[in-house]
Amino acid sequence: MKKLGLILSFAAALLFIACKTNPFTGKQTLALVSNSQIFPMSFQQYNQFLSENKVVKGTAEADMVKRVGQRIAIAAEKYLNANGYQGYLKGYQWDYNLVQDDQVNAWCMPGGKIVVYTGLLPVAQTEAGIAAVMGHEVAHALANHGQQRMSAGMLQQIGAVAGNVIIDDPRTLNAFNQAYGIGTTVGVMLPFSRGHETEADQIGLYLMAIAGYNPDEAANLWLRMKANSGGQEPPEFLSTHPATDSRIANIRKMAPAAKAEAAKFGVTSFK
Ligand SMILES: [Zn+2]
């Protein structure tokens, strides 16, 4: 019993040390692994993914994906700086690539590594539609949702003895792969929790609005997603991001707050 108590207090101390604040929600989140440990794995996997898939270059659509990505990244930096989180994006190396693939999907790996599949374009329809999806995916990355999942996975696998995380440790890599779906298919993640989805919806709306895109378009995008999910096998993004009526209603409810947030940065007209 005594030993168990000792282990539990050690674990509690470790969790205390390993917590960090989510700048968008003010909530404490679990972070057993730091960005400096995760980013190199992420960047390596991203480059490998790009080398193994067909990256679309030089087309109007590819340019649009880069343009939206840059605007979302600048919006994130503005928001974080204005809220006392200078340096939060340290180590980020933003990248935005359109990849030839019929999947209705997009994702953002840690450190700002974004992929949009061409299959998303007909559903997104407009630049604001792309911004809604990308804002949402970037929000997961900024709020370290994957990192929290990785930390939870590591607690399971390693027990509480994660004081020194070694990247070469197969258990660390295993936790990373499970959290980010690396291995056979990059970007195919386990579904996030409903709480993380709501967070990403809200942060994503802020980001798209500050970037100059109309947050009202997000609800329309999710309606199109819903209409698109009628088939037998829903596309990857839709299977992990169900566009339910309550979700769409919630996004509608949050849009005015996103516009008010954008106004703080002088953005009052949207495209
Ligand atoms: Zn999501």
CSV table of C-alpha atoms and ligand atoms in Angstrom, one decimal:
chain,number,residue,atom,x,y,z
A,1,MET,CA,0.0,0.0,0.0
A,2,LYS,CA,2.8,2.4,1.0
A,3,LYS,CA,4.5,1.7,-2.3
A,4,LEU,CA,1.3,2.4,-4.3
A,5,GLY,CA,0.9,5.7,-2.4
A,6,LEU,CA,4.4,6.6,-3.4
A,7,ILE,CA,3.9,5.7,-7.0
A,8,LEU,CA,0.6,7.7,-7.1
A,9,SER,CA,2.2,10.8,-5.6
A,10,PHE,CA,5.1,10.5,-8.0
A,11,ALA,CA,2.7,10.2,-10.9
A,12,ALA,CA,0.7,13.2,-9.5
A,13,ALA,CA,3.9,15.3,-9.3
A,14,LEU,CA,4.9,14.2,-12.8
A,15,LEU,CA,1.5,15.2,-14.2
A,16,PHE,CA,1.8,18.6,-12.4
A,17,ILE,CA,5.1,19.2,-14.1
A,18,ALA,CA,3.9,17.9,-17.4
A,19,CYS,CA,0.8,20.1,-17.6
A,20,LYS,CA,0.7,23.2,-19.8
A,21,THR,CA,-2.0,25.8,-20.4
A,22,ASN,CA,-4.0,25.8,-23.6
A,23,PRO,CA,-3.9,29.5,-24.6
A,24,PHE,CA,-7.3,29.3,-26.3
A,25,THR,CA,-9.3,27.8,-23.4
A,26,GLY,CA,-7.1,28.5,-20.4
A,27,LYS,CA,-7.4,24.8,-19.5
A,28,GLN,CA,-4.5,22.7,-18.1
A,29,THR,CA,-3.6,19.9,-20.5
A,30,LEU,CA,-1.4,16.9,-20.3
A,31,ALA,CA,2.0,17.2,-22.1
A,32,LEU,CA,4.4,14.4,-21.2
A,33,VAL,CA,6.3,15.1,-24.4
A,34,SER,CA,7.5,18.5,-25.5
A,35,ASN,CA,7.1,20.1,-28.9
A,36,SER,CA,10.9,19.8,-29.3
A,37,GLN,CA,10.5,16.1,-29.0
A,38,ILE,CA,7.4,15.7,-31.2
A,39,PHE,CA,8.2,18.1,-34.0
A,40,PRO,CA,11.2,16.3,-35.5
A,41,MET,CA,9.1,13.1,-35.7
A,42,SER,CA,6.3,15.1,-37.3
A,43,PHE,CA,8.5,16.8,-39.8
A,44,GLN,CA,10.2,13.6,-40.8
A,45,GLN,CA,6.9,11.8,-41.3
A,46,TYR,CA,5.4,14.8,-43.2
A,47,ASN,CA,8.4,14.8,-45.7
A,48,GLN,CA,8.1,11.1,-46.1
A,49,PHE,CA,4.4,11.4,-46.8
A,50,LEU,CA,5.0,14.1,-49.4
A,51,SER,CA,7.7,12.0,-51.1
A,52,GLU,CA,5.3,9.1,-51.4
A,53,ASN,CA,2.2,11.0,-52.6
A,54,LYS,CA,1.4,13.3,-55.5
A,55,VAL,CA,1.8,16.9,-54.4
A,56,VAL,CA,-0.1,19.3,-56.7
A,57,LYS,CA,2.0,22.3,-57.5
A,58,GLY,CA,1.5,25.5,-59.4
A,59,THR,CA,-2.2,25.2,-60.0
A,60,ALA,CA,-4.8,27.8,-58.9
A,61,GLU,CA,-6.1,25.3,-56.4
A,62,ALA,CA,-2.6,24.6,-55.0
A,63,ASP,CA,-2.0,28.3,-54.7
A,64,MET,CA,-5.3,28.7,-52.9
A,65,VAL,CA,-4.4,26.1,-50.3
A,66,LYS,CA,-1.1,27.9,-49.6
A,67,ARG,CA,-2.8,31.3,-49.4
A,68,VAL,CA,-5.5,30.1,-47.0
A,69,GLY,CA,-2.8,28.3,-44.9
A,70,GLN,CA,-0.6,31.4,-44.7
A,71,ARG,CA,-3.6,33.5,-43.6
A,72,ILE,CA,-4.6,31.1,-41.0
A,73,ALA,CA,-1.0,30.9,-39.7
A,74,ILE,CA,-0.8,34.7,-39.5
A,75,ALA,CA,-4.1,34.8,-37.7
A,76,ALA,CA,-2.9,32.3,-35.1
A,77,GLU,CA,0.3,34.3,-34.5
A,78,LYS,CA,-1.7,37.5,-34.1
A,79,TYR,CA,-4.2,35.9,-31.7
A,80,LEU,CA,-1.5,34.3,-29.6
A,81,ASN,CA,0.7,37.5,-29.4
A,82,ALA,CA,-2.4,39.6,-28.5
A,83,ASN,CA,-3.2,37.2,-25.6
A,84,GLY,CA,0.3,37.0,-24.0
A,85,TYR,CA,1.5,33.9,-25.7
A,86,GLN,CA,4.5,35.3,-27.6
A,87,GLY,CA,6.7,32.4,-28.6
A,88,TYR,CA,4.0,29.8,-28.5
A,89,LEU,CA,4.6,29.0,-32.1
A,90,LYS,CA,8.4,28.5,-31.5
A,91,GLY,CA,9.6,25.7,-33.6
A,92,TYR,CA,6.6,25.7,-36.0
A,93,GLN,CA,7.6,25.3,-39.6
A,94,TRP,CA,4.3,25.9,-41.5
A,95,ASP,CA,3.8,24.0,-44.7
A,96,TYR,CA,0.6,23.8,-46.8
A,97,ASN,CA,0.3,21.2,-49.5
A,98,LEU,CA,-2.5,20.1,-51.8
A,99,VAL,CA,-2.2,16.3,-52.4
A,100,GLN,CA,-3.9,14.5,-55.3
A,101,ASP,CA,-6.3,12.1,-53.5
A,102,ASP,CA,-10.0,11.5,-53.7
A,103,GLN,CA,-10.5,11.3,-50.0
A,104,VAL,CA,-12.5,14.1,-48.5
A,105,ASN,CA,-9.9,14.9,-45.9
A,106,ALA,CA,-7.3,17.4,-44.6
A,107,TRP,CA,-5.0,17.3,-41.6
A,108,CYS,CA,-2.4,19.3,-39.7
A,109,MET,CA,0.5,17.5,-38.0
A,110,PRO,CA,2.4,19.0,-35.1
A,111,GLY,CA,4.4,22.0,-35.9
A,112,GLY,CA,2.1,23.3,-38.6
A,113,LYS,CA,2.4,20.6,-41.3
A,114,ILE,CA,-0.8,20.7,-43.3
A,115,VAL,CA,-2.2,18.6,-46.1
A,116,VAL,CA,-5.4,19.2,-48.0
A,117,TYR,CA,-6.6,16.4,-50.3
A,118,THR,CA,-8.1,17.3,-53.7
A,119,GLY,CA,-11.1,15.3,-52.7
A,120,LEU,CA,-12.0,17.9,-50.2
A,121,LEU,CA,-12.2,20.7,-52.8
A,122,PRO,CA,-15.6,19.9,-54.3
A,123,VAL,CA,-17.1,19.8,-50.8
A,124,ALA,CA,-15.3,22.9,-49.5
A,125,GLN,CA,-16.4,24.7,-52.7
A,126,THR,CA,-15.0,28.1,-51.7
A,127,GLU,CA,-11.9,29.6,-50.2
A,128,ALA,CA,-13.9,30.2,-47.0
A,129,GLY,CA,-14.9,26.5,-47.0
A,130,ILE,CA,-11.2,25.5,-47.2
A,131,ALA,CA,-10.5,28.0,-44.4
A,132,ALA,CA,-13.1,26.4,-42.2
A,133,VAL,CA,-11.6,23.0,-42.5
A,134,MET,CA,-8.0,24.2,-42.2
A,135,GLY,CA,-8.8,26.4,-39.3
A,136,HIS,CA,-10.3,23.4,-37.5
A,137,GLU,CA,-7.4,21.2,-38.2
A,138,VAL,CA,-4.8,23.8,-37.2
A,139,ALA,CA,-6.8,24.3,-34.0
A,140,HIS,CA,-6.3,20.7,-33.1
A,141,ALA,CA,-2.6,21.2,-33.6
A,142,LEU,CA,-2.4,24.5,-31.7
A,143,ALA,CA,-4.4,23.1,-28.8
A,144,ASN,CA,-2.0,20.1,-28.8
A,145,HIS,CA,-4.9,17.6,-28.9
A,146,GLY,CA,-2.7,15.0,-30.5
A,147,GLN,CA,0.0,15.6,-27.9
A,148,GLN,CA,-2.5,15.1,-25.1
A,149,ARG,CA,-3.6,11.8,-26.7
A,150,MET,CA,0.0,10.8,-27.1
A,151,SER,CA,0.7,11.6,-23.5
A,152,ALA,CA,-2.3,9.6,-22.4
A,153,GLY,CA,-1.1,6.7,-24.6
A,154,MET,CA,2.3,6.9,-23.1
A,155,LEU,CA,0.9,6.8,-19.6
A,156,GLN,CA,-0.8,3.6,-20.5
A,157,GLN,CA,2.2,2.1,-22.1
A,158,ILE,CA,5.0,3.2,-20.0
A,159,GLY,CA,3.1,3.6,-16.7
A,160,ALA,CA,4.0,6.7,-14.9
A,161,VAL,CA,7.7,6.3,-15.5
A,162,ALA,CA,7.9,8.8,-18.2
A,163,GLY,CA,10.2,11.2,-16.5
A,164,ASN,CA,12.7,11.0,-19.2
A,165,VAL,CA,11.1,10.4,-22.6
A,166,ILE,CA,13.6,9.1,-25.1
A,167,ILE,CA,12.6,9.4,-28.7
A,168,ASP,CA,14.6,6.3,-29.7
A,169,ASP,CA,12.5,4.4,-27.2
A,170,PRO,CA,10.1,2.2,-29.4
A,171,ARG,CA,7.3,2.9,-26.8
A,172,THR,CA,7.6,6.7,-27.5
A,173,LEU,CA,7.4,6.1,-31.2
A,174,ASN,CA,4.6,3.8,-30.7
A,175,ALA,CA,2.6,6.4,-28.7
A,176,PHE,CA,3.3,8.9,-31.4
A,177,ASN,CA,2.2,6.6,-34.2
A,178,GLN,CA,-1.0,5.8,-32.3
A,179,ALA,CA,-1.8,9.4,-31.5
A,180,TYR,CA,-1.1,10.7,-35.1
A,181,GLY,CA,-2.0,7.6,-37.1
A,182,ILE,CA,1.5,7.4,-38.6
A,183,GLY,CA,2.6,4.1,-40.0
A,184,THR,CA,0.5,2.7,-42.7
A,185,THR,CA,-1.6,5.9,-43.4
A,186,VAL,CA,-0.5,9.3,-42.3
A,187,GLY,CA,-3.1,11.5,-41.0
A,188,VAL,CA,-5.7,8.9,-40.4
A,189,MET,CA,-6.2,9.5,-36.8
A,190,LEU,CA,-8.4,8.0,-34.2
A,191,PRO,CA,-11.4,10.2,-33.7
A,192,PHE,CA,-10.9,13.0,-31.2
A,193,SER,CA,-13.1,13.3,-28.2
A,194,ARG,CA,-16.2,15.3,-28.5
A,195,GLY,CA,-14.7,17.9,-26.1
A,196,HIS,CA,-11.6,18.3,-28.4
A,197,GLU,CA,-13.9,18.6,-31.4
A,198,THR,CA,-15.9,21.4,-29.9
A,199,GLU,CA,-12.7,23.2,-28.9
A,200,ALA,CA,-11.3,22.8,-32.4
A,201,ASP,CA,-14.6,24.1,-33.9
A,202,GLN,CA,-14.4,27.2,-31.7
A,203,ILE,CA,-10.7,28.0,-32.2
A,204,GLY,CA,-11.1,27.2,-35.9
A,205,LEU,CA,-13.9,29.8,-36.2
A,206,TYR,CA,-11.7,32.4,-34.5
A,207,LEU,CA,-8.8,31.7,-36.8
A,208,MET,CA,-10.8,31.8,-40.0
A,209,ALA,CA,-12.5,35.1,-38.9
A,210,ILE,CA,-9.2,36.8,-38.0
A,211,ALA,CA,-7.8,35.6,-41.3
A,212,GLY,CA,-10.7,37.4,-43.0
A,213,TYR,CA,-13.0,34.5,-43.9
A,214,ASN,CA,-16.6,34.7,-43.0
A,215,PRO,CA,-17.2,32.3,-40.0
A,216,ASP,CA,-20.9,31.9,-41.1
A,217,GLU,CA,-19.5,29.9,-43.9
A,218,ALA,CA,-18.3,27.2,-41.5
A,219,ALA,CA,-21.9,26.0,-40.8
A,220,ASN,CA,-22.6,25.9,-44.5
A,221,LEU,CA,-19.4,23.8,-45.0
A,222,TRP,CA,-20.5,21.3,-42.3
A,223,LEU,CA,-23.9,21.1,-44.0
A,224,ARG,CA,-22.2,20.1,-47.2
A,225,MET,CA,-20.1,17.6,-45.3
A,226,LYS,CA,-23.3,16.1,-43.9
A,227,ALA,CA,-24.9,15.9,-47.3
A,228,ASN,CA,-21.8,14.3,-48.6
A,229,SER,CA,-21.8,11.6,-46.0
A,230,GLY,CA,-24.8,9.8,-47.4
A,231,GLY,CA,-22.9,6.9,-48.9
A,232,GLN,CA,-22.2,3.5,-47.3
A,233,GLU,CA,-18.6,4.2,-46.3
A,234,PRO,CA,-18.2,7.8,-45.1
A,235,PRO,CA,-14.9,9.4,-46.2
A,236,GLU,CA,-12.1,9.5,-43.6
A,237,PHE,CA,-12.7,13.0,-42.4
A,238,LEU,CA,-16.4,12.4,-42.0
A,239,SER,CA,-16.0,9.2,-40.1
A,240,THR,CA,-13.9,11.0,-37.5
A,241,HIS,CA,-15.7,14.3,-37.8
A,242,PRO,CA,-19.4,13.6,-38.0
A,243,ALA,CA,-21.4,16.7,-39.0
A,244,THR,CA,-24.3,16.3,-36.7
A,245,ASP,CA,-27.2,18.8,-36.4
A,246,SER,CA,-26.1,19.8,-32.9
A,247,ARG,CA,-22.6,20.4,-34.1
A,248,ILE,CA,-23.8,22.6,-36.9
A,249,ALA,CA,-26.1,24.5,-34.6
A,250,ASN,CA,-23.3,25.0,-32.1
A,251,ILE,CA,-21.0,26.4,-34.9
A,252,ARG,CA,-23.7,28.8,-35.9
A,253,LYS,CA,-24.1,29.9,-32.3
A,254,MET,CA,-20.3,30.5,-32.0
A,255,ALA,CA,-19.9,32.5,-35.3
A,256,PRO,CA,-20.9,35.9,-33.9
A,257,ALA,CA,-18.2,35.6,-31.1
A,258,ALA,CA,-15.6,34.8,-33.8
A,259,LYS,CA,-16.6,37.9,-35.7
A,260,ALA,CA,-16.3,40.0,-32.5
A,261,GLU,CA,-12.8,38.5,-32.0
A,262,ALA,CA,-11.8,39.4,-35.6
A,263,ALA,CA,-13.0,43.0,-35.0
A,264,LYS,CA,-10.4,43.3,-32.2
A,265,PHE,CA,-7.8,42.9,-35.0
A,266,GLY,CA,-9.5,45.3,-37.3
A,267,VAL,CA,-11.1,42.7,-39.5
A,268,THR,CA,-14.8,43.6,-40.0
A,269,SER,CA,-15.4,42.5,-43.6
A,270,PHE,CA,-15.1,38.9,-44.7
A,271,LYS,CA,-14.9,36.9,-47.8
B,1,ZN,ZN,-11.5,17.7,-35.5
